[in-house]
Coordinates of C-alpha atoms and ligand atoms in Angstrom, one line a residue:
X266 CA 80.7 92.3 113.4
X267 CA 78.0 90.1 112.7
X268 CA 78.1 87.8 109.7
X269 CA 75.4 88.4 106.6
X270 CA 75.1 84.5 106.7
X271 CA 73.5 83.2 109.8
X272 CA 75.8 80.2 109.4
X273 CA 78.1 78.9 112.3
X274 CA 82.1 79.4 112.1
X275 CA 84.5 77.8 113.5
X276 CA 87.8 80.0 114.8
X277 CA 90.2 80.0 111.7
X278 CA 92.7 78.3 114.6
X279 CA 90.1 75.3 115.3
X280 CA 89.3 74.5 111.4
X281 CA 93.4 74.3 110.4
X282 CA 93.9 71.9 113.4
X283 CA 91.4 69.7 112.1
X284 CA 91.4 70.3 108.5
X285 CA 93.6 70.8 105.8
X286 CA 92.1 73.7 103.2
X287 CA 92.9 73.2 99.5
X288 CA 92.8 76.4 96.9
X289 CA 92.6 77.2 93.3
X290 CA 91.8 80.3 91.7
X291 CA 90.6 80.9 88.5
X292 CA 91.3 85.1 87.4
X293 CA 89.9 87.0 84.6
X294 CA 91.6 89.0 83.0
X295 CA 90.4 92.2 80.9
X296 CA 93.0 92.6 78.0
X297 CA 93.2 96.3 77.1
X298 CA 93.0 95.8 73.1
X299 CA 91.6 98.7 71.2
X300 CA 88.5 96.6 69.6
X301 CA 86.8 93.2 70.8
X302 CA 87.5 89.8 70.7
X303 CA 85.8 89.0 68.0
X304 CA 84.5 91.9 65.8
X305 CA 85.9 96.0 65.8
X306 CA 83.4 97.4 68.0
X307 CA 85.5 99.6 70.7
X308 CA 86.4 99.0 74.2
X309 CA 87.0 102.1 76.3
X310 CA 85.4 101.5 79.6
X311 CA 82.3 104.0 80.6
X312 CA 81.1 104.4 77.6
X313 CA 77.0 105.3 78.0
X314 CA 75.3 102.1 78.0
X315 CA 75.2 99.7 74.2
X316 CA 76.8 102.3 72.2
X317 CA 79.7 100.1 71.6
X318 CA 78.1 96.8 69.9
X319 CA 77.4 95.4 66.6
X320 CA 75.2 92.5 64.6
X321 CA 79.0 90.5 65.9
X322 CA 78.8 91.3 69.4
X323 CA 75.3 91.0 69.4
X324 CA 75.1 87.4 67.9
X325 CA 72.5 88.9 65.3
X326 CA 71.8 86.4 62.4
X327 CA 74.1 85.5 59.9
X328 CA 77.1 87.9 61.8
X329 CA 80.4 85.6 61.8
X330 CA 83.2 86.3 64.1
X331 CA 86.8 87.1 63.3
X332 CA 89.8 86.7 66.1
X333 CA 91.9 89.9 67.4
X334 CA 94.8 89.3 66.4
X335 CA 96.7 91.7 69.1
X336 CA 94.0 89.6 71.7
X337 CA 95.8 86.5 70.6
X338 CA 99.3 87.7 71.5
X339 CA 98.4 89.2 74.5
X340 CA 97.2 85.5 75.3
X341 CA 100.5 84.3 74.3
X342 CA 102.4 86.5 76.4
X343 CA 100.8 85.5 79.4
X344 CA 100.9 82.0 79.0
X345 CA 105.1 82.7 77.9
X346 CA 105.3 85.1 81.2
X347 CA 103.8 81.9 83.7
X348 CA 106.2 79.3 81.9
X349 CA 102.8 77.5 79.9
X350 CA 103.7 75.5 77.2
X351 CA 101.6 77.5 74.1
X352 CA 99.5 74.9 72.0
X353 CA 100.8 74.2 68.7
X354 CA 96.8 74.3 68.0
X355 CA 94.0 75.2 69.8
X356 CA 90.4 76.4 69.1
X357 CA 87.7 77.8 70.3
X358 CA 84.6 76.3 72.0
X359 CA 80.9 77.7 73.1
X360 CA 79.8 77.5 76.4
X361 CA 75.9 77.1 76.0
X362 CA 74.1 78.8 78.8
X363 CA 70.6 80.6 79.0
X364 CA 70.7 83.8 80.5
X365 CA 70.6 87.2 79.1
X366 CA 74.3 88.6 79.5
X367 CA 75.5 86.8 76.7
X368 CA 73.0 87.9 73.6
X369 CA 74.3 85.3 71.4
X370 CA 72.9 82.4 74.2
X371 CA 76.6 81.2 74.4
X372 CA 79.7 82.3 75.4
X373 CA 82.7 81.7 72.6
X374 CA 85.5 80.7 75.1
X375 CA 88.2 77.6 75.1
X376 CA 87.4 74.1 77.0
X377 CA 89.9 71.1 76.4
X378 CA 92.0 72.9 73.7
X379 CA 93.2 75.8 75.5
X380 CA 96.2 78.1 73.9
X381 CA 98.1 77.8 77.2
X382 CA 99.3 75.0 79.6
X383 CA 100.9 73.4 82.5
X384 CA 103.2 76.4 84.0
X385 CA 103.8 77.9 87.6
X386 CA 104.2 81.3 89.3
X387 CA 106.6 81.6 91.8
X388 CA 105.5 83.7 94.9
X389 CA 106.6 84.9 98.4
X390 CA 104.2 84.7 101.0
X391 CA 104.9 87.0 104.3
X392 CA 104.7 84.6 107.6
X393 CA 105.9 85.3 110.5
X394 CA 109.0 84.0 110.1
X395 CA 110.0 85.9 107.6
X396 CA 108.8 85.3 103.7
X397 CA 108.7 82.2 102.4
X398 CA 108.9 80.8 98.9
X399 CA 105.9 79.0 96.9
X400 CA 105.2 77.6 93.8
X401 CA 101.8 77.6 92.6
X402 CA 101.1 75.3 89.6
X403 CA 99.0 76.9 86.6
X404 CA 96.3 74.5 85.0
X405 CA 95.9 76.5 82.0
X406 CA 95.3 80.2 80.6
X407 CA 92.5 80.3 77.7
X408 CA 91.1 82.8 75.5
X409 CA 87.6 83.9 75.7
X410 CA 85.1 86.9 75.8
X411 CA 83.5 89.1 78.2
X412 CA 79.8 88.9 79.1
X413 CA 77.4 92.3 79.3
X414 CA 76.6 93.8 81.9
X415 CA 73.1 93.5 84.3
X416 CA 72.1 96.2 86.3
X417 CA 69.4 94.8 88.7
X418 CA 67.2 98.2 89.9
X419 CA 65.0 97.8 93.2
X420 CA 66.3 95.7 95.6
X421 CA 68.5 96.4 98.5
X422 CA 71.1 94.3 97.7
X423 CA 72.1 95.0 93.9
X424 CA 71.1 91.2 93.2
X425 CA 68.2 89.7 91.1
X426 CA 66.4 88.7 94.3
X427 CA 63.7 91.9 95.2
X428 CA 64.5 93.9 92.0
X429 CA 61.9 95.3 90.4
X430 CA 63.6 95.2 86.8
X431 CA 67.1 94.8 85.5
X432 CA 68.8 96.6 82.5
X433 CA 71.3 95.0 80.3
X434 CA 74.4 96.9 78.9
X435 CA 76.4 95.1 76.4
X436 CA 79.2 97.2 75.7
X437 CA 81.4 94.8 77.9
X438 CA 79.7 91.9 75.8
X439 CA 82.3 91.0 73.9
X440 CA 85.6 92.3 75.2
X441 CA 88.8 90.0 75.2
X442 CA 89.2 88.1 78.2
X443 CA 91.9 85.6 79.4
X444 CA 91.3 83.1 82.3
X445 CA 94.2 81.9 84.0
X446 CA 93.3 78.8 86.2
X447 CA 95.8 77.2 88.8
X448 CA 95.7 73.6 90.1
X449 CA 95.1 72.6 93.2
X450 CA 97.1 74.8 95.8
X451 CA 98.1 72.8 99.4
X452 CA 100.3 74.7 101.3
X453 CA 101.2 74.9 105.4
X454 CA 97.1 75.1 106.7
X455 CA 98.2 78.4 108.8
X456 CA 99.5 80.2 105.6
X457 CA 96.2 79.2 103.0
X458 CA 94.9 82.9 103.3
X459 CA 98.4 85.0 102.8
X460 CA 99.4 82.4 100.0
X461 CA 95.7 83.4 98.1
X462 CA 96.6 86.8 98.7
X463 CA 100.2 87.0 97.5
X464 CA 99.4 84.5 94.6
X465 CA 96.5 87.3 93.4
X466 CA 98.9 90.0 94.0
X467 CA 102.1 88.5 92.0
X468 CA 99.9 87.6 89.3
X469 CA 98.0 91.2 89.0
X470 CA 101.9 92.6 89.2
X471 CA 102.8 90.3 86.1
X472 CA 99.8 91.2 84.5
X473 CA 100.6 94.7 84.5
X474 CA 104.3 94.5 83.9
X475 CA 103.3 92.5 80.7
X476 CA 101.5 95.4 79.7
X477 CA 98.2 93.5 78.6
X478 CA 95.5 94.8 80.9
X479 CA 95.3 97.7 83.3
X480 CA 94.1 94.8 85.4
X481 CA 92.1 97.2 88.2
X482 CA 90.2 94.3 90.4
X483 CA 88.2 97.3 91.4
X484 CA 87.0 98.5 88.0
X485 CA 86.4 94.8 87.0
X486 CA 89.3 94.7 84.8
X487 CA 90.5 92.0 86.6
X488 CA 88.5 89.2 88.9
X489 CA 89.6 86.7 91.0
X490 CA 87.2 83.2 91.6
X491 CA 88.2 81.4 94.7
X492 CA 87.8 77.9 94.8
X493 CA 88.0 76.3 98.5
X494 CA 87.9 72.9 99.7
X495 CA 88.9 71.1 102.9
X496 CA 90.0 67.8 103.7
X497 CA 89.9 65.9 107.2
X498 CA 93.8 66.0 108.0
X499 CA 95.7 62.7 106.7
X500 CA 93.0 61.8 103.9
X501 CA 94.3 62.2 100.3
X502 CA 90.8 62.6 97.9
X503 CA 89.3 65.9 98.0
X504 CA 87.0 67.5 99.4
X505 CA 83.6 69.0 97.7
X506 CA 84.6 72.8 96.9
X507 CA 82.6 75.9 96.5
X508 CA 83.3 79.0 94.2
X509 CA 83.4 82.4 95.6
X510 CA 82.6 84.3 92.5
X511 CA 84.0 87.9 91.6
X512 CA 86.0 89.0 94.4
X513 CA 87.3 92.2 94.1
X514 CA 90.2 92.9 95.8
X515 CA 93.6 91.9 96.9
X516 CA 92.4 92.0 100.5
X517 CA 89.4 90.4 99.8
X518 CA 90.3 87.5 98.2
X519 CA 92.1 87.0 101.4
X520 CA 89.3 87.5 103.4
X521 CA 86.8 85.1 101.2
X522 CA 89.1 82.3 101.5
X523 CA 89.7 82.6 105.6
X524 CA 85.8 82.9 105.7
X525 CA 85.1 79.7 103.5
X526 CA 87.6 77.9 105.9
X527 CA 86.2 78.8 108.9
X528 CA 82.3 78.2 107.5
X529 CA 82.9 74.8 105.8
X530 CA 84.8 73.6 108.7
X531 CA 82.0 74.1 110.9
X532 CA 79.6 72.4 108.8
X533 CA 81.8 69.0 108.6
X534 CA 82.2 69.2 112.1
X535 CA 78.9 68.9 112.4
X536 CA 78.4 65.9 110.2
X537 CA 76.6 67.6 107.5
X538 CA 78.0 67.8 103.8
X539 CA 79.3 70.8 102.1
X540 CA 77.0 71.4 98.9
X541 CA 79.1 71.8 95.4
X542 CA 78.5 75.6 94.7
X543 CA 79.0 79.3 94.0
X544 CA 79.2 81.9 96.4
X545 CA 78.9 85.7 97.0
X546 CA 81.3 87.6 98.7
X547 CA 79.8 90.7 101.0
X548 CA 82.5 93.1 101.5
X549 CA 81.0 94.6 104.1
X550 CA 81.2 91.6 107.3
X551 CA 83.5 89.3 105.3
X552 CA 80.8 86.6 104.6
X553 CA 80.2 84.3 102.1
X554 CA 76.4 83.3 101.2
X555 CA 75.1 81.0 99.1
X556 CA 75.1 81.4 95.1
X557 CA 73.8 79.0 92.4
X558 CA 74.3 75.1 92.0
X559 CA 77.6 74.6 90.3
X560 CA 76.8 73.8 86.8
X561 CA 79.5 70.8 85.9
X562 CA 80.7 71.5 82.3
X563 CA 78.4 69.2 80.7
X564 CA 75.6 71.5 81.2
X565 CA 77.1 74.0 79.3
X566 CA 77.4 71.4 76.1
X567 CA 80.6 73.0 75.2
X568 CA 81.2 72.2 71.2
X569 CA 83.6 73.6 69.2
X570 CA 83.2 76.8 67.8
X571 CA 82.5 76.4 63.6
X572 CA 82.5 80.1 62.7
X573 CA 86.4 80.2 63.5
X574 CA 89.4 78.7 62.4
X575 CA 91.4 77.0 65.1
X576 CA 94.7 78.9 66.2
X577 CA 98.1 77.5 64.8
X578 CA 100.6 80.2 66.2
X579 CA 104.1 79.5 64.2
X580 CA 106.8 79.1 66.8
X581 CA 109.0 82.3 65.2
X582 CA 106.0 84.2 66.6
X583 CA 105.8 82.7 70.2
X584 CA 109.6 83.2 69.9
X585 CA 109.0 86.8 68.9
X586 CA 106.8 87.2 71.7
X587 CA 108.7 85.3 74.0
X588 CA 111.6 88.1 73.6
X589 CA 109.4 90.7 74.6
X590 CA 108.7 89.4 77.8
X591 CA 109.3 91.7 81.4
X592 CA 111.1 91.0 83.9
X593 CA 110.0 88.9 86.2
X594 CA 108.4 90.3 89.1
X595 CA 110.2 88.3 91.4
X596 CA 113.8 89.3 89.7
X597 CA 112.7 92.7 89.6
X598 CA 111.5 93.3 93.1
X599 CA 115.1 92.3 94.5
X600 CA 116.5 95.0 91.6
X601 CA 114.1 98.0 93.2
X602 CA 115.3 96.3 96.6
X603 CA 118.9 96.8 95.8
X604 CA 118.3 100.6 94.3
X605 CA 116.1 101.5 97.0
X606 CA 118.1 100.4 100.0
X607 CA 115.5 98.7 101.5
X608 CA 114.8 95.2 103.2
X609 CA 112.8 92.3 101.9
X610 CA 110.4 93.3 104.9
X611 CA 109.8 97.0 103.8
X612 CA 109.6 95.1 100.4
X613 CA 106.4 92.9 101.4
X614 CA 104.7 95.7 103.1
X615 CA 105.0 97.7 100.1
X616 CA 103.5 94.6 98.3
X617 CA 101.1 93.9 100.7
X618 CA 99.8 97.5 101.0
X619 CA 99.7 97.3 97.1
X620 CA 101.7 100.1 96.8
X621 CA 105.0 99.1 95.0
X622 CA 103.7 100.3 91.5
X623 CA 102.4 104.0 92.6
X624 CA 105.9 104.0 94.6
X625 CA 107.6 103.2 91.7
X626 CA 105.4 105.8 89.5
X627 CA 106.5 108.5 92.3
X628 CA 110.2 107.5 91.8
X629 CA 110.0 107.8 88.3
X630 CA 108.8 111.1 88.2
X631 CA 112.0 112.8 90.4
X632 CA 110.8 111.7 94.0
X633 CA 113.0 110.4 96.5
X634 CA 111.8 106.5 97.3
X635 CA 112.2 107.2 101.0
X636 CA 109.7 109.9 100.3
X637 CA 107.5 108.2 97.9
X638 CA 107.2 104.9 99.9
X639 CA 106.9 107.3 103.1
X640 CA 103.7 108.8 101.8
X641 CA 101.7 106.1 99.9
X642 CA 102.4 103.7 103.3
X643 CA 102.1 105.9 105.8
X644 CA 99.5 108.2 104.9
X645 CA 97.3 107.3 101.5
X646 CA 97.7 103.5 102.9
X647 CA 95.9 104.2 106.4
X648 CA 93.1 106.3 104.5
X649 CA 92.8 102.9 102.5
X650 CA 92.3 101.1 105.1
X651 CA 89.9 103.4 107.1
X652 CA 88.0 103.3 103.3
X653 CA 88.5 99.3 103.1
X654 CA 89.9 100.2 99.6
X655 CA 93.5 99.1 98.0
X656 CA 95.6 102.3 97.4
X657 CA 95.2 102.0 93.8
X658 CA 91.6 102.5 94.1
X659 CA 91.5 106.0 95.7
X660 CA 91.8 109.2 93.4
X661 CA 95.0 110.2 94.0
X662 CA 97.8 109.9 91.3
X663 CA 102.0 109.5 91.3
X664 CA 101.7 112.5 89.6
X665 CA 100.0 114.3 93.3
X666 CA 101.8 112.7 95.9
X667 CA 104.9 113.6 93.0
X668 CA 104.0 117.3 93.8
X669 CA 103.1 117.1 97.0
X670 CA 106.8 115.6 97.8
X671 CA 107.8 118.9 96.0
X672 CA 106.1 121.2 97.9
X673 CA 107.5 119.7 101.1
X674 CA 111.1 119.8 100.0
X675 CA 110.4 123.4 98.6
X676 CA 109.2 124.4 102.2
X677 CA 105.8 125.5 101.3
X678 CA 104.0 122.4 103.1
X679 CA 105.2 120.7 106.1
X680 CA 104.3 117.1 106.8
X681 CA 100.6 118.7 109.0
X682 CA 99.3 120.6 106.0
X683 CA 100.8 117.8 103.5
X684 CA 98.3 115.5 105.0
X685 CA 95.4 118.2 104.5
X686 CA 96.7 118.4 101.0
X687 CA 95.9 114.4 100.4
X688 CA 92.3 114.9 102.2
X689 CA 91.8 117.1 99.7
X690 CA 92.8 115.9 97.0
X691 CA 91.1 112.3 97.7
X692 CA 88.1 114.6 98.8
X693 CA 88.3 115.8 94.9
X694 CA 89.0 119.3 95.5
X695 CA 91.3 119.2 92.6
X696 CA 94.9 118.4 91.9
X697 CA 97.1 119.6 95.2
X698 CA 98.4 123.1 94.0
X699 CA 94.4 123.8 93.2
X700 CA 93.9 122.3 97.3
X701 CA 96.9 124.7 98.8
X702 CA 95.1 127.5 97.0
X703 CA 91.2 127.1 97.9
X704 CA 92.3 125.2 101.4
X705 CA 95.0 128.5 102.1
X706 CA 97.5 125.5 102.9
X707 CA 100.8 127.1 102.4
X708 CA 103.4 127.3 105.1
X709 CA 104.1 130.9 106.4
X710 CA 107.4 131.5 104.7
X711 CA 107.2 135.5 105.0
X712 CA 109.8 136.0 107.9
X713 CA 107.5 139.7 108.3
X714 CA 104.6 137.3 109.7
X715 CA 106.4 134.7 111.5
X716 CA 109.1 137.5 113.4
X717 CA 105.5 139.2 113.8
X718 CA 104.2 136.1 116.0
X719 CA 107.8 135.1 117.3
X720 CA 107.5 138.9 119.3
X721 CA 104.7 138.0 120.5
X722 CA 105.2 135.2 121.8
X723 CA 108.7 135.9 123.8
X724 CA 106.5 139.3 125.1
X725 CA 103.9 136.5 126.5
X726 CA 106.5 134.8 128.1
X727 CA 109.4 136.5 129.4
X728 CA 111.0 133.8 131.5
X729 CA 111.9 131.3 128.2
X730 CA 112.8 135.0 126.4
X731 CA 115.3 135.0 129.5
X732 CA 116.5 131.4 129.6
X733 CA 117.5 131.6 125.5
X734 CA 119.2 135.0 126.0
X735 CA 121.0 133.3 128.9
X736 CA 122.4 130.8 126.4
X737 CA 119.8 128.0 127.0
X738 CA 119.0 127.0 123.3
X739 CA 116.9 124.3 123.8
X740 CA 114.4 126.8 125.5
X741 CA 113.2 128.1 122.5
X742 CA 111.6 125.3 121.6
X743 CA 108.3 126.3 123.8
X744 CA 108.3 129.7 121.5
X745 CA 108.5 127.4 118.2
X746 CA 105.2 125.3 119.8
X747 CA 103.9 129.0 120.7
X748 CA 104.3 130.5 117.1
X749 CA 102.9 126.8 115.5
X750 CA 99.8 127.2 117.6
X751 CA 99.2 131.2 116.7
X752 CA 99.9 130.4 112.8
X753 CA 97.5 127.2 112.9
X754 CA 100.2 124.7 112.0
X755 CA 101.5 126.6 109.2
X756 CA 104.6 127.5 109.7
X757 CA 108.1 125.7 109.0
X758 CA 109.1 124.9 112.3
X759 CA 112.7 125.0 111.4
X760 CA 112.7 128.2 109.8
X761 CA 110.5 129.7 113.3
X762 CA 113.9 128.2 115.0
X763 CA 116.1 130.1 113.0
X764 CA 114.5 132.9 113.4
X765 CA 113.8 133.3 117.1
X766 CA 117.5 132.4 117.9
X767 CA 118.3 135.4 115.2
X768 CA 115.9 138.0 117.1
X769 CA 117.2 136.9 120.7
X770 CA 121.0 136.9 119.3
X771 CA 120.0 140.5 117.6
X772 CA 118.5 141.8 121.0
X773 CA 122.0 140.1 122.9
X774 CA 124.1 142.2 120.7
Ligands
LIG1305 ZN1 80.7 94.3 68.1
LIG1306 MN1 85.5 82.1 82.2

C-alpha cells in the first residue's frame, strides 16, 4: 500500500537495530455523568447540533462555573484504580488558546496541580514467547473539559485545509473529561508496538470495569495521543518526540506508533532532525503526516482558574471511593481464565481481538463460553478485520450472538446459515429472529421435506442406496452431502443422518 506521506521508512527491523523508541501516551477519557463538567446542561451523545449548551458552557458574560460533583469522583476513582496518590488539594487551571472549539477562548483543565499522581498499570504484552509482564508508570490523571465539535464541509479530506466552511457544534463543549498521562515507556525495542497496544487496551478495560465512561475509542468517548521518540542505541537524553493526535482504535494506536518508528528512524539516518510536533493518523495506509508545531505549555499561559474553589477531597471520601473499586483487570482475567477453562493464550487473543467484554456479555446472558468466544473470534472478529474495525464497533449485540447461540442449540440454524444470520444482522436487517424470517434461514426440521429429498436422492444413486443397505454406514454420508446441496444448506446434517439410516433400516426390514 502506498503511504499518504511521501516520506521515506525504514523496515521496522532496521530502525530497532539502530534505535531504541521511547512512548508515552496521554488518553482522554469521556466520563459518562448525566450533566457537564461545569454547569447542568445534558450530555447524551447525538443530540442535533447546540441544543445542549448554556450562558456556562458557552463562556457568555458574567456565567460562573460550578464542579460536578459525581465528575470529581469519577476522577478519584480512576486515579484510586491506577494506584495515584489523590492530592490533598488541587485546582483548576485555564489553558489559553485561540481557536473556535472552545467558546470561552480557554479550556478550564488542571496543569501542575493535578487531582491525581505518580501510579502504574500493570500489563501483559503477547510476544512470541509467550506474554510478558510490564509495568507502565502513570505521570498523572487530571480533570478537565471537553472541547466542541468542528465539522469542516468541502474538502476531501475532512480537515481545515480545502474546506469551503466549517460548522461548530458545542454540545460536546463542555463535557467531563479525564486525561491520564504515563511517563516515559522504554521497553525491549521489538515489543514498543504490542506494549502501546496492550497498555491502551488494559487501560480502556479498567476504564470500563470502573464504570466511569462507556469509553468507545470509536465514538470518541475515549482517545488515545501517542507520543514517540527514538534515541541512537546506548545514549541516555531523549530524543525530540512527535504527537500523533486522536487515534482511534486499539489497533491503531498500534499501528501509529510502528509507523512513527519506522518514519523518524529514517529521517535520523539521514542526518536530518525530527521537528517537535503533532501528527495525524490516516487509517486508511497507516501513515502519519504532519500536524501543527507543538505549542510548549507556556503558550497556553496556564493560570489558575478564579471562578472555582480548589478541590480538598476529605480522605473518608477517597476511602469511600477507594472501597468501591473493581477488580483489577489483571486479577480478574485469571478468574474468567479459571471458569472458563481456557489458557492464558486463548486469553490474549480474546484480548487482543477485543472481544473479552462481548464474550463475557454473551456468558452472562445463558451462553456457553466455548460458544460465545467461538463466535465473536471466529466469525464477528474476521468480519472486523475485513471492515478494519474492533468488534465492539460493528452493530451486533451480546444480546444477538446470545440468540443466535440459541437457535443453534435449538437446531433451527446450523453453523452455514448462523453465519448468514450475522451478515444480516451487521447488514442491519434487524435483530436475528427478524433476519431468519425475511432471509427464510431456518433449518429444515420437517422430517416430510427432508425424507422427501432423502428419496430422492438414494433413487439418483442406487449403488450408495446398496452399499448402506449392505451394512456400510459410512456410505450414507454422500446422501447427507446430496440432501445439503438439494435443501441449499439448510438442513441439520445430523438429523438428514438419522433419517436416511431410518428409511434404509425401514426398507431392510
Ligand atoms: Zn452548559
Ligand atoms: Mn487534554
Amino acid at each position: 500500500m502506498t503511504a499518504t506521506t511521501s516520506e521515506p521508512l525504514l523496515t521496522f527491523e532496521d530502525a530497532i537495530a539502530t534505535f531504541d523508541p521511547v512512548m508515552g501516551f496521554e488518553v482522554h477519557v469521556e466520563l459518562n455523568t448525566l450533566t457537564k463538567m461545569f454547569c447542568g446542561c445534558p450530555t447524551e451523545f447525538g443530540a442535533p447540533p447546540n441544543t445542549q449548551v448554556c450562558p456556562v458552557c458557552l463562556g457568555l458574560p458574567g456565567a460562573l462555573p460550578v464542579v460536578n460533583e459525581k465528575a470529581v469522583e469519577s476522577a478519584i476513582r480512576i486515579g484510586l484504580a491506577l494506584g495515584c496518590s489523590i492530592a490533598e488539594w488541587s485546582r483548576f487551571a485555564r489553558k489559553n488558546y485561540f481557536y473556535p472549539d472552545m467558546p470561552k477562548d480557554f479550556q478550564t483543565s488542571q496543569y501542575d496541580e493535578p487531582i491525581a499522581v505518580n501510579g502504574a498499570l500493570a500489563i501483559v504484552v503477547p510476544t512470541e514467547d509467550g506474554p510478558r509482564p510490564v509495568t507502565v508508570g502513570i505521570e498523572r490523571a487530571h480533570m478537565e473539559e471537553d472541547t466542541g465539535k468542528i465539522l469542516h464541509v468541502g474538502g476531501a479530506t475532512g480537515r481545515i485545509h480545502g474546506a469551503d466552511y466549517s460548522l461548530i457544534d458545542y454540545n460536546r463543549a463542555g463535557v467531563p473529561l479525564i486525561e491520564i498521562v504515563t511517563k516515559p515507556i522504554e521497553v525491549e525495542p521489538a515489543l514498543a508496538p504490542a506494549v502501546a497496544r496492550a497498555y491502551v487496551t488494559e487501560l480502556r478495560e479498567l476504564i470500563v470495569a470502573l464504570g466511569v465512561s462507556d469509553a468507545h475509542m470509536h465514538q470518541g468517548s475515549m482517545r488515545v495521543d501517542a507520543n514517540v521518540s527514538l534515541k541512537p542505541r546506548g545514549r541516555v537524553e531523549l530524543g525530540t518526540r512527535t504527537e500523533t493526535k486522536n487515534v482511534n482504535s486499539i489497533r491503531s494506536v498500534e499501528r501509529a506508533v510502528r509507523f512513527e518508528i519506522q518514519r523518524q528512524a529514517a529521517v535520523l539516518q539521514a542526518g536530518e532532525t525530527i521537528i517537535q510536533e503533532t501528527r495525524h493518523f490516516h487509517e486508511s495506509d497507516g501513515s502519519t503526516t504532519s500536524g501543527r508545531i507543538k505549542e510548549e505549555a507556556e503558550d497556553y499561559r496556564y493560570f489558575p482558574e478564579p471562578d472555582l474553589t480548589p478541590i480538598v477531597p476529605e480522605s473518608a471520601w477517597i476511602e469511600r471511593l477507594r472501597a468501591t473499586l473493581p477488580e483489577p483487570p489483571l486479577k480478574r482475567r485469571a478468574r474468567i481464565r479459571e471458569e472458563w477453562g481456557i489458557s492464558e493464550h486463548e486469553m490474549q487473543s480474546l484480548i487482543n481481538a477485543g472481544a473479552l467484554e462481548l464474550v463475557q456479555q454473551t456468558v452472562a446472558l445463558g451462553a456457553d463460553s466455548a460458544d460465545a468466544r467461538k463466535w465473536w473470534t471466529g466469525e464477528i472478529a474476521r468480519i472486523s478485520n475485513e471492515r478494519g474495525l474492533d468488534v465492539a464497533a460493528l452493530p451486533i449485540t451480546p444480546q444477538d450472538v446470545h440468540r443466535i447461540i440459541m437457535l443453534t442449540i435449538e437446531g433451527s440454524l446450523n453453523d452455514k446459515l448462523a453465519r448468514q444470520v450475522i451478515e444480516g444482522v451487521l447488514a442491519g436487517e434487524g435483530n436475528p429472529d427478524e433476519v431468519v424470517v425475511s432471509r427464510d434461514l431456518a433449518v429444515v426440521s420437517d422430517d416430510g421435506a427432508l425424507l422427501e429429498a432423502i428419496d430422492t436422492a438414494l433413487a439418483q444413486q442406487p449403488d450408495v442406496a446398496e452399499k448402506i443397505r449392505g451394512g456400510k454406514v459410512q456410505a450414507a454420508g454422500a446422501i447427507v452431502g446430496a440432501v445439503m446441496q438439494s435443501t441449499g444448506g439448510m438442513a441439520d446434517a445430523a438429523r438428514v443422518r438419522e433419517l436416511i439410516l431410518e428409511r434404509v433400516g425401514d426398507s431392510l426390514g
